[in-house]
Coordinates of C-alpha atoms in Angstrom, one line a residue:
M1 CA 117.4 134.0 73.7
Y2 CA 120.7 135.1 72.2
T3 CA 120.3 138.8 72.5
R4 CA 122.9 139.2 75.2
T5 CA 125.5 140.9 73.2
G6 CA 125.5 144.0 75.3
R7 CA 125.9 142.0 78.4
M8 CA 128.7 140.0 76.9
V9 CA 130.5 143.2 75.8
L10 CA 130.2 144.6 79.3
A11 CA 131.5 141.4 80.8
L12 CA 134.4 141.5 78.3
V13 CA 135.3 145.1 79.1
A14 CA 135.1 144.4 82.8
T15 CA 137.3 141.4 82.4
M16 CA 139.9 143.3 80.5
V17 CA 139.8 146.2 83.0
L18 CA 140.4 143.8 85.8
G19 CA 143.4 142.5 83.9
I20 CA 142.6 138.8 84.0
W21 CA 143.7 138.5 80.4
S22 CA 147.2 138.1 81.7
M23 CA 147.4 134.7 80.0
P24 CA 149.6 135.3 76.9
L25 CA 147.8 134.3 73.8
H26 CA 149.0 133.6 70.2
A27 CA 150.3 130.2 71.2
E28 CA 152.3 131.5 74.2
V29 CA 151.6 128.9 76.9
S30 CA 151.1 130.2 80.4
T31 CA 149.7 128.9 83.6
S32 CA 149.1 132.3 85.1
G33 CA 146.2 133.0 87.4
K34 CA 144.8 132.3 90.8
L35 CA 141.3 130.9 91.1
S36 CA 141.0 130.0 94.7
S37 CA 142.9 126.7 94.7
K38 CA 142.6 125.9 98.4
S39 CA 145.7 123.8 99.2
T40 CA 146.1 122.4 102.7
A41 CA 149.8 123.2 102.7
D42 CA 151.7 126.5 102.3
H43 CA 154.4 125.4 99.9
S44 CA 156.3 128.7 100.5
K45 CA 157.4 127.3 103.9
F46 CA 158.9 124.1 102.4
K47 CA 162.7 123.9 102.7
Q48 CA 162.9 122.0 99.4
L49 CA 161.2 124.9 97.5
Q50 CA 163.4 127.8 98.7
G51 CA 165.6 127.5 95.5
P52 CA 167.4 128.7 93.7
F53 CA 166.4 126.5 90.7
D54 CA 168.4 126.5 87.5
S55 CA 165.9 124.6 85.4
G56 CA 162.4 123.1 85.3
P57 CA 163.7 119.6 86.1
A58 CA 165.4 121.0 89.3
V59 CA 161.9 122.1 90.5
T60 CA 160.5 118.6 89.7
K61 CA 163.2 117.0 91.8
A62 CA 162.2 119.1 94.7
C63 CA 158.5 118.2 94.2
L64 CA 159.3 114.5 94.0
S65 CA 161.1 114.6 97.3
C66 CA 157.7 114.7 99.0
H67 CA 155.3 113.6 96.2
T68 CA 157.2 110.4 95.5
E69 CA 154.7 108.7 93.3
A70 CA 153.5 111.7 91.3
A71 CA 155.8 111.5 88.3
K72 CA 155.3 107.7 88.0
Q73 CA 151.5 108.4 87.8
V74 CA 151.9 111.2 85.2
M75 CA 154.1 109.0 83.1
K76 CA 151.1 106.5 82.6
T77 CA 148.8 109.2 81.2
K78 CA 148.1 110.5 77.7
H79 CA 149.3 113.9 78.9
W80 CA 152.8 112.4 79.1
T81 CA 152.9 109.7 76.4
W82 CA 150.8 111.6 73.8
E83 CA 149.5 108.2 72.6
S84 CA 146.5 106.0 73.3
K85 CA 145.6 102.6 71.9
Q86 CA 142.0 102.3 71.0
S87 CA 140.5 98.9 71.9
D88 CA 137.5 99.2 69.4
T89 CA 139.4 100.3 66.3
G90 CA 142.9 99.0 67.1
Q91 CA 144.3 102.4 66.2
M92 CA 147.2 104.0 68.1
L93 CA 146.1 107.6 68.5
G94 CA 147.3 110.6 70.6
K95 CA 149.1 113.7 69.5
K96 CA 152.2 111.7 68.7
H97 CA 150.3 109.8 66.0
V98 CA 147.2 111.6 64.7
V99 CA 146.8 114.2 61.9
N100 CA 144.9 117.3 62.7
S101 CA 143.3 120.0 60.5
F102 CA 145.3 122.8 62.0
C103 CA 149.1 122.7 62.2
G104 CA 149.0 119.2 60.9
T105 CA 151.2 117.2 63.3
P106 CA 153.8 117.6 66.0
K107 CA 156.0 115.1 64.0
S108 CA 159.2 116.9 62.8
N109 CA 158.1 120.0 64.8
W110 CA 158.5 118.7 68.3
E111 CA 160.3 121.6 69.9
A112 CA 157.4 123.9 69.0
C113 CA 154.5 121.7 69.8
T114 CA 155.8 120.3 73.0
A115 CA 155.2 123.6 74.7
C116 CA 152.0 121.9 75.6
H117 CA 153.6 118.7 76.8
V118 CA 153.7 118.1 80.6
G119 CA 157.4 117.6 80.3
Y120 CA 160.7 119.3 79.8
G121 CA 163.0 118.9 76.8
W122 CA 161.0 117.0 74.1
E123 CA 162.8 118.4 71.1
D124 CA 163.3 115.3 69.0
N125 CA 162.8 111.6 69.0
S126 CA 165.5 111.0 71.6
F127 CA 163.4 112.4 74.5
D128 CA 163.7 110.3 77.6
F129 CA 160.1 109.3 78.6
N130 CA 161.5 107.4 81.7
K131 CA 163.3 110.3 83.4
Q132 CA 161.0 111.4 86.3
E133 CA 162.6 114.9 86.5
N134 CA 161.4 115.5 83.0
V135 CA 157.8 115.7 84.2
D136 CA 156.6 119.3 84.4
C137 CA 154.6 119.7 87.7
L138 CA 154.2 123.4 87.2
T139 CA 152.1 123.3 84.0
C140 CA 149.2 122.0 86.0
H141 CA 149.9 123.2 89.5
D142 CA 151.5 126.7 89.2
Q143 CA 149.4 129.6 90.6
S144 CA 152.1 132.3 90.4
E145 CA 150.6 134.2 87.4
Q146 CA 154.0 134.3 85.6
Y147 CA 154.9 130.7 84.6
E148 CA 155.2 130.3 80.9
K149 CA 156.6 127.8 78.3
A150 CA 157.4 129.4 75.0
V151 CA 156.5 127.8 71.6
G152 CA 159.9 126.6 70.3
G153 CA 161.3 126.0 73.8
A154 CA 160.8 122.2 73.8
G155 CA 158.7 122.5 76.8
H156 CA 161.2 124.2 79.0
P157 CA 160.2 127.2 81.1
K158 CA 160.6 130.6 79.5
G159 CA 164.2 131.7 79.8
Y160 CA 165.4 128.2 80.8
E161 CA 165.5 126.7 77.3
A162 CA 168.5 124.8 75.9
P163 CA 171.1 127.3 74.5
K164 CA 170.1 126.7 70.8
Q165 CA 166.4 127.2 71.4
K166 CA 167.0 130.1 73.8
K167 CA 169.1 132.0 71.3
Y168 CA 166.6 131.5 68.5
L169 CA 163.7 132.6 70.7
D170 CA 165.7 135.6 72.0
D171 CA 166.7 136.6 68.5
H172 CA 163.1 136.5 67.2
A173 CA 161.4 138.0 70.2
K174 CA 159.6 141.3 69.6
S175 CA 160.7 142.5 73.0
P176 CA 163.3 141.4 75.6
R177 CA 162.3 138.0 77.1
Q178 CA 162.2 137.8 80.9
A179 CA 162.8 134.4 82.4
V180 CA 160.1 133.1 84.7
D181 CA 160.7 133.0 88.5
L182 CA 160.9 129.3 89.2
V183 CA 161.0 129.8 93.0
D184 CA 157.8 131.8 92.9
A185 CA 156.1 129.2 90.7
A186 CA 157.3 126.3 92.9
Q187 CA 156.1 127.9 96.1
S188 CA 152.7 128.8 94.6
V189 CA 151.5 125.4 93.6
G190 CA 147.9 124.2 94.2
L191 CA 145.1 122.2 92.7
P192 CA 144.7 122.8 88.9
T193 CA 142.4 125.7 88.0
R194 CA 140.7 126.6 84.7
R195 CA 143.7 128.7 83.8
N196 CA 146.1 125.8 84.2
C197 CA 144.1 123.5 81.9
G198 CA 143.3 126.4 79.6
S199 CA 146.9 127.4 79.2
C200 CA 147.0 124.6 76.6
H201 CA 143.4 123.5 75.9
F202 CA 142.1 127.1 75.3
V203 CA 144.8 128.0 72.8
G204 CA 145.1 124.7 71.0
G205 CA 145.8 125.1 67.3
G206 CA 148.1 128.0 67.8
D207 CA 145.8 130.8 69.1
D208 CA 142.9 131.6 71.4
G209 CA 139.8 129.5 70.6
V210 CA 141.2 128.2 67.3
K211 CA 140.6 124.5 67.8
H212 CA 137.6 123.5 69.8
G213 CA 135.0 126.2 69.4
D214 CA 133.7 125.4 72.9
M215 CA 136.9 126.2 74.7
D216 CA 138.7 129.5 74.8
T217 CA 140.0 132.0 77.3
S218 CA 136.5 133.4 77.9
L219 CA 136.1 130.3 80.1
V220 CA 138.7 131.6 82.6
E221 CA 136.1 133.8 84.2
P222 CA 132.7 132.9 82.6
D223 CA 129.3 134.1 83.6
E224 CA 126.1 132.0 83.9
F225 CA 125.2 132.7 80.3
L226 CA 128.5 131.3 79.0
D227 CA 128.6 128.2 81.2
I228 CA 126.2 127.4 83.9
H229 CA 128.7 125.0 85.6
M230 CA 131.8 127.3 85.5
D231 CA 129.9 130.6 86.3
V232 CA 132.2 132.5 88.7
N233 CA 129.2 133.8 90.6
G234 CA 127.6 130.4 90.8
N235 CA 129.0 126.8 90.8
N236 CA 132.5 128.1 89.7
F237 CA 133.5 124.6 88.7
S238 CA 137.1 123.9 87.8
C239 CA 137.8 121.6 84.9
T240 CA 138.6 118.8 87.4
A241 CA 135.1 119.0 88.9
C242 CA 133.9 117.0 85.9
H243 CA 137.2 115.5 84.7
R244 CA 137.7 114.0 88.2
T245 CA 141.3 112.9 88.5
H246 CA 142.5 109.7 90.1
G247 CA 146.3 109.3 90.4
H248 CA 146.8 112.0 87.8
K249 CA 144.6 110.1 85.3
I250 CA 142.1 112.5 83.9
P251 CA 138.9 111.0 82.4
G252 CA 137.4 112.3 79.2
S253 CA 138.8 112.0 75.7
R254 CA 137.9 113.2 72.2
Y255 CA 139.4 110.0 70.9
K256 CA 136.7 107.9 72.6
P257 CA 134.0 110.1 74.2
T258 CA 131.2 108.6 76.3
A259 CA 128.5 109.3 73.7
K260 CA 125.7 107.5 75.7
D261 CA 126.1 107.1 79.5
T262 CA 123.5 104.6 80.7
Q263 CA 125.0 104.1 84.2
G264 CA 123.6 107.2 85.8
I265 CA 125.0 109.0 88.9
E266 CA 128.5 108.1 89.8
A267 CA 129.3 106.9 93.3
P268 CA 131.9 109.0 95.2
S269 CA 134.1 106.0 95.6
D270 CA 134.0 105.1 91.9
A271 CA 137.6 104.7 90.8
T272 CA 136.7 104.9 87.1
S273 CA 135.3 108.4 86.9
R274 CA 133.2 109.3 83.9
A275 CA 133.2 112.8 82.5
S276 CA 129.6 112.7 81.5
C277 CA 126.4 114.7 82.2
E278 CA 124.7 111.6 83.6
S279 CA 127.5 111.0 86.2
C280 CA 126.1 114.0 88.1
H281 CA 122.6 114.5 86.8
G282 CA 121.5 110.8 86.3
T283 CA 119.6 109.4 83.4
E284 CA 116.4 111.2 84.3
V285 CA 116.9 114.8 85.1
K286 CA 115.0 116.4 87.9
G287 CA 112.9 119.2 86.5
H288 CA 112.6 117.7 83.1
S289 CA 109.1 116.5 82.0
A290 CA 108.7 112.8 81.4
K291 CA 108.6 113.5 77.6
L292 CA 111.8 115.5 77.8
N293 CA 113.6 112.8 79.7
Q294 CA 112.5 110.3 77.0
H295 CA 114.6 112.4 74.5
V296 CA 117.8 111.6 76.5
D297 CA 117.8 108.1 74.8
K298 CA 118.4 109.7 71.4
I299 CA 119.5 113.2 72.1
A300 CA 122.8 114.1 73.9
C301 CA 122.3 116.6 76.7
Q302 CA 124.9 118.8 74.9
T303 CA 122.6 119.1 71.9
C304 CA 120.0 121.1 73.7
H305 CA 122.2 122.8 76.4
I306 CA 125.0 124.0 74.1
P307 CA 123.0 125.9 71.5
I308 CA 125.8 128.1 70.3
I309 CA 129.6 127.9 70.6
A310 CA 132.3 130.6 70.5
R311 CA 129.9 132.8 72.4
G312 CA 132.2 134.3 75.0
G313 CA 133.6 137.0 72.7
V314 CA 136.3 134.9 71.2
K315 CA 136.1 133.6 67.6
T316 CA 137.0 130.1 66.5
K317 CA 138.7 129.0 63.3
T318 CA 136.4 127.1 61.0
V319 CA 138.5 126.8 57.8
W320 CA 142.3 126.4 57.3
D321 CA 143.4 126.2 53.7
W322 CA 147.1 125.3 53.5
S323 CA 147.0 125.2 49.7
T324 CA 147.5 129.0 49.4
A325 CA 150.4 129.2 51.8
G326 CA 153.7 130.7 50.6
N327 CA 152.6 133.9 48.9
M328 CA 155.1 136.9 49.0
D329 CA 154.6 140.5 48.4
K330 CA 156.4 142.5 45.7
N331 CA 159.4 142.9 48.0
G332 CA 159.6 139.2 48.6
K333 CA 158.3 139.4 52.1
P334 CA 155.7 137.0 53.6
I335 CA 152.1 138.4 53.2
T336 CA 149.8 138.7 56.2
E337 CA 146.2 139.9 55.8
R338 CA 143.5 140.7 58.4
N339 CA 139.8 141.3 58.3
E340 CA 138.1 144.4 59.8
D341 CA 138.1 142.8 63.2
G342 CA 141.9 142.3 63.1
D343 CA 141.7 138.5 62.7
V344 CA 144.4 137.0 60.4
T345 CA 142.7 135.7 57.3
Y346 CA 145.8 135.0 55.4
S347 CA 149.4 134.1 56.4
A348 CA 152.1 133.1 54.0
K349 CA 153.2 130.6 56.6
K350 CA 149.8 128.9 57.0
G351 CA 147.5 129.9 54.2
H352 CA 143.9 131.2 54.3
F353 CA 141.6 131.1 57.4
E354 CA 138.0 131.7 58.2
W355 CA 136.7 132.6 61.6
E356 CA 133.2 132.4 63.2
E357 CA 131.7 133.8 66.4
E358 CA 128.4 132.6 68.0
L359 CA 128.6 129.6 65.7
L360 CA 125.7 127.1 65.5
P361 CA 127.0 123.5 66.0
E362 CA 126.3 120.9 63.4
Y363 CA 124.5 117.7 64.4
R364 CA 125.3 114.0 63.7
W365 CA 124.5 110.6 65.1
F366 CA 127.4 109.5 67.3
D367 CA 128.1 106.3 69.2
G368 CA 131.5 107.4 70.7
Q369 CA 133.7 105.6 68.1
V370 CA 136.1 107.7 66.0
K371 CA 138.1 106.3 63.1
Y372 CA 141.1 108.4 62.2
T373 CA 142.9 108.8 58.9
L374 CA 146.5 108.2 60.0
F375 CA 149.7 108.9 58.1
G376 CA 150.3 106.2 55.5
E377 CA 146.6 105.2 55.1
K378 CA 145.3 105.4 51.6
I379 CA 142.8 108.3 51.0
D380 CA 140.2 109.0 48.3
D381 CA 141.2 112.4 47.0
S382 CA 138.0 112.8 45.0
K383 CA 136.1 113.9 48.1
P384 CA 136.8 115.5 51.5
V385 CA 139.0 113.2 53.7
P386 CA 137.6 112.6 57.1
I387 CA 140.5 113.2 59.4
N388 CA 138.5 111.6 62.3
G389 CA 135.4 109.9 60.9
I390 CA 132.7 109.6 63.6
Q391 CA 130.6 106.5 63.8
G392 CA 126.9 106.0 64.6
S393 CA 123.4 105.9 63.2
Y394 CA 119.8 106.1 64.2
E395 CA 119.3 102.4 63.9
D396 CA 122.2 101.0 66.0
G397 CA 120.6 101.8 69.4
K398 CA 123.9 103.0 70.7
S399 CA 124.0 106.5 69.2
R400 CA 122.6 109.8 70.1
I401 CA 122.5 113.1 68.2
W402 CA 125.5 115.1 69.2
P403 CA 126.6 118.7 68.4
F404 CA 129.9 119.1 66.6
K405 CA 132.2 121.8 65.3
I406 CA 133.3 120.6 61.9
M407 CA 136.7 122.0 60.9
K408 CA 137.2 122.2 57.2
G409 CA 140.3 122.9 55.1
K410 CA 142.8 121.7 52.6
Q411 CA 145.9 119.7 53.6
V412 CA 149.0 118.6 51.8
Y413 CA 149.1 115.0 50.4
D414 CA 151.0 112.8 48.0
P415 CA 149.0 112.4 44.8
I416 CA 151.1 109.4 43.7
N417 CA 151.0 107.4 46.9
K418 CA 147.6 108.8 47.9
H419 CA 148.3 109.6 51.6
L420 CA 148.7 112.6 53.8
L421 CA 152.2 114.0 54.3
V422 CA 154.2 115.2 57.3
M423 CA 155.0 118.9 57.0
H424 CA 158.2 120.2 58.6
T425 CA 157.2 123.7 59.4
Y426 CA 159.0 125.0 62.5
G427 CA 162.7 125.4 63.0
D428 CA 165.9 127.4 62.3
D429 CA 166.9 125.2 59.4
D430 CA 166.7 125.4 55.6
T431 CA 164.0 122.7 55.4
A432 CA 161.4 124.4 57.6
F433 CA 158.5 125.7 55.6
W434 CA 158.0 128.7 57.8
K435 CA 161.6 129.8 57.0
N436 CA 162.1 128.9 53.4
F437 CA 158.5 128.5 52.1
D438 CA 159.6 125.5 50.0
W439 CA 157.1 122.7 50.1
K440 CA 159.5 120.1 48.5
K441 CA 162.2 120.7 51.1
S442 CA 159.6 120.7 53.9
L443 CA 158.0 117.5 52.8
E444 CA 161.3 115.7 52.2
A445 CA 162.3 116.6 55.8
G446 CA 159.0 115.5 57.1
A447 CA 159.2 112.1 55.4
K448 CA 162.4 111.4 57.3
E449 CA 160.5 111.5 60.6
P450 CA 160.1 108.0 62.2
G451 CA 156.6 106.8 61.3
A452 CA 156.1 109.3 58.5
P453 CA 154.9 108.0 55.1
A454 CA 157.1 108.1 52.0
F455 CA 157.1 111.2 49.8
S456 CA 157.1 110.6 46.1
G457 CA 158.4 114.1 45.3
Q458 CA 155.0 115.4 44.2
H459 CA 152.5 117.1 46.4
A460 CA 149.0 118.5 46.1
F461 CA 146.2 119.5 48.5
V462 CA 143.0 117.6 49.4
S463 CA 139.9 118.8 51.2
T464 CA 139.6 117.6 54.8
E465 CA 137.0 117.6 57.6
M466 CA 137.6 117.1 61.3
Y467 CA 134.9 116.6 63.9
W468 CA 135.1 118.2 67.3
P469 CA 132.4 117.0 69.8
I470 CA 131.0 119.9 71.8
T471 CA 130.8 119.5 75.5
H472 CA 131.6 122.9 77.1
M473 CA 129.8 126.3 77.2
V474 CA 126.8 124.7 78.8
A475 CA 123.7 126.9 78.9
S476 CA 121.1 127.0 81.6
A477 CA 117.6 125.6 80.9
D478 CA 116.4 129.1 80.1
D479 CA 118.9 129.5 77.3
A480 CA 118.8 125.9 76.0
L481 CA 117.1 124.9 72.8
T482 CA 113.3 124.6 72.8
C483 CA 111.0 122.1 71.0
K484 CA 110.5 124.4 68.0
D485 CA 114.2 124.6 67.4
C486 CA 114.2 121.0 66.1
H487 CA 110.6 120.1 65.5
A488 CA 110.2 122.4 62.6
E489 CA 111.1 122.6 58.9
N490 CA 114.6 123.8 58.4
G491 CA 115.2 123.4 62.1
R492 CA 118.5 122.4 63.9
L493 CA 118.2 118.8 62.8
A494 CA 117.3 119.5 59.1
E495 CA 120.4 117.5 57.9
L496 CA 119.5 114.3 59.8
T497 CA 117.0 112.8 57.4
D498 CA 117.3 109.1 58.3
F499 CA 114.4 109.2 60.8
Y500 CA 110.9 110.7 61.2
L501 CA 110.8 113.8 63.3
P502 CA 107.4 115.2 64.1
G503 CA 106.9 118.8 63.2
R504 CA 109.7 118.6 60.6
D505 CA 108.8 115.6 58.4
K506 CA 105.7 114.9 56.4
M507 CA 104.3 111.4 55.8
A508 CA 100.9 111.2 54.0
V509 CA 99.5 108.3 55.9
L510 CA 100.7 109.5 59.3
D511 CA 99.7 113.0 58.6
G512 CA 96.3 111.8 57.4
I513 CA 95.8 109.7 60.5
G514 CA 96.9 112.6 62.7
W515 CA 94.6 115.1 61.0
F516 CA 91.7 112.6 61.1
A517 CA 92.2 112.2 64.8
V518 CA 92.4 116.0 65.3
I519 CA 89.2 116.6 63.3
M520 CA 87.3 113.8 64.9
T521 CA 88.4 114.9 68.4
S522 CA 87.4 118.4 67.6
L523 CA 84.1 117.3 66.3
G524 CA 83.5 115.1 69.3
V525 CA 84.4 117.9 71.8
T526 CA 82.3 120.4 69.9
G527 CA 79.3 118.1 69.5
H528 CA 79.5 117.0 73.1
G529 CA 79.6 120.6 74.3
S530 CA 76.8 121.6 72.0
L531 CA 74.6 118.8 73.3
R532 CA 75.3 119.7 76.9
I533 CA 74.4 123.3 76.2
Y534 CA 71.2 122.3 74.3
W535 CA 70.1 120.0 77.1
H536 CA 70.9 122.5 79.7
Y537 CA 68.6 125.2 78.2
R538 CA 66.0 122.7 77.3
R539 CA 65.9 121.4 80.9
R540 CA 65.6 125.0 82.2
R541 CA 62.7 125.8 79.8
E542 CA 60.9 122.6 80.9
E543 CA 61.4 123.5 84.5
K544 CA 60.2 127.0 83.9
A545 CA 57.1 125.7 82.0
N546 CA 56.3 123.2 84.8
S547 CA 56.7 126.0 87.4
N548 CA 54.3 128.3 85.5
G549 CA 51.7 125.5 85.2
E550 CA 51.7 124.8 89.0
E551 CA 51.2 128.5 89.8
S552 CA 48.2 128.8 87.3

């Protein structure tokens, strides 16, 4: 089932030859690429878009002269606010508030992390969230193949950063930086493609495929094996085919996923779109046997149809250990180590990493609720801290078995106050860890961030786990899991021991009843067949005897 390595290699080589890897990686954010966005308007003919433009906000002003409500709509979304209040847990989540198992948090590092914000100029806590021209239309709509936002540019287009950020980026660039062509970008706009969404979501965590495991740049041009829905020679779905947008509000969230959709097929006029399998396929899938459809009550579609992640030729990061960061070589230079494949396995800035390709998901009961460990909350440092503890069980009737990537690592915390700490990592100042490699200065600076917890002056590192629900890289029925993958000892569901699974579990009484039924059924069938054969030949002998008697 998974012996398509050769095919994948050929696809990868072909992809590289065709040059579609024009999207800069290593945390450079680009919206390059054209994937047949069929706009009904030729924006190159619009007077407002003839330029010249001296900044990203100047482009937005031109966009808003026609699309008068667009910025107001965007400003109501999580892509703009980076926060989301959860009704079930009461927690305020979103990138602005949560901790993650990768770079930790955007707090105190805004000008770096906001390269993936749909806005311009978020460099500190004074950012104006009410200024419409701060909305970046091009991140989602550019089709010019050259629009970029550099990490460290506070979300401004490459080459149009504020003087302080531009000088820093120019001074640290490996080659001369060329500013993007804003007129070309503005005139190219169309509906969002996979490249647009992927310019942030494929490179989350700082590099290609790092964060999710089921999202990386291999999904820009996937084949059927990698994703049956996005297959460029098949359905060729864009992200918004499932994440159907209404007024710039995009459904689907890892903060509160739809773990069990009981509503079925979604009506075209439904204003509250659901990014679920059932919204297209219904609750009983055509082509499934009745028995297989019964599984949908307890098994998420993704569990069977996403058997392996990171299977498009791009690895995903599975371990990030911050506790070893800061090591220098004998010359006092930061150490960087790579494995035989060229993957960075140690960075003085970030610590140790582990990578996996063609990774098997891990399985848990999940009801869609997620409880985050936020800054300031007390932690138990005697065991791994659940960064985002998922809820659910076999008994609650609301949960199904879901596939997850579980990101593991070690993160900095305060052993006196028992809470996670804000790291100030990025910046051209003496307190940034990536510049001075001094944890104390970094954590003291982080503690000054609004909403950051206090720092006692002591730090240590605690093991953490972060759950990533898997929903992409959907396999066809031919490549999905089969019965024996789960209904077997040491199968996929070996760790879920709170329920009886035929074929995996043994229960003396049930097994006895089952074997008794099998034996008795076998005896009955065998006995019945033997009797029929016996009576058949006996009747033939009697008929033959009678026939011989009549002739004599």
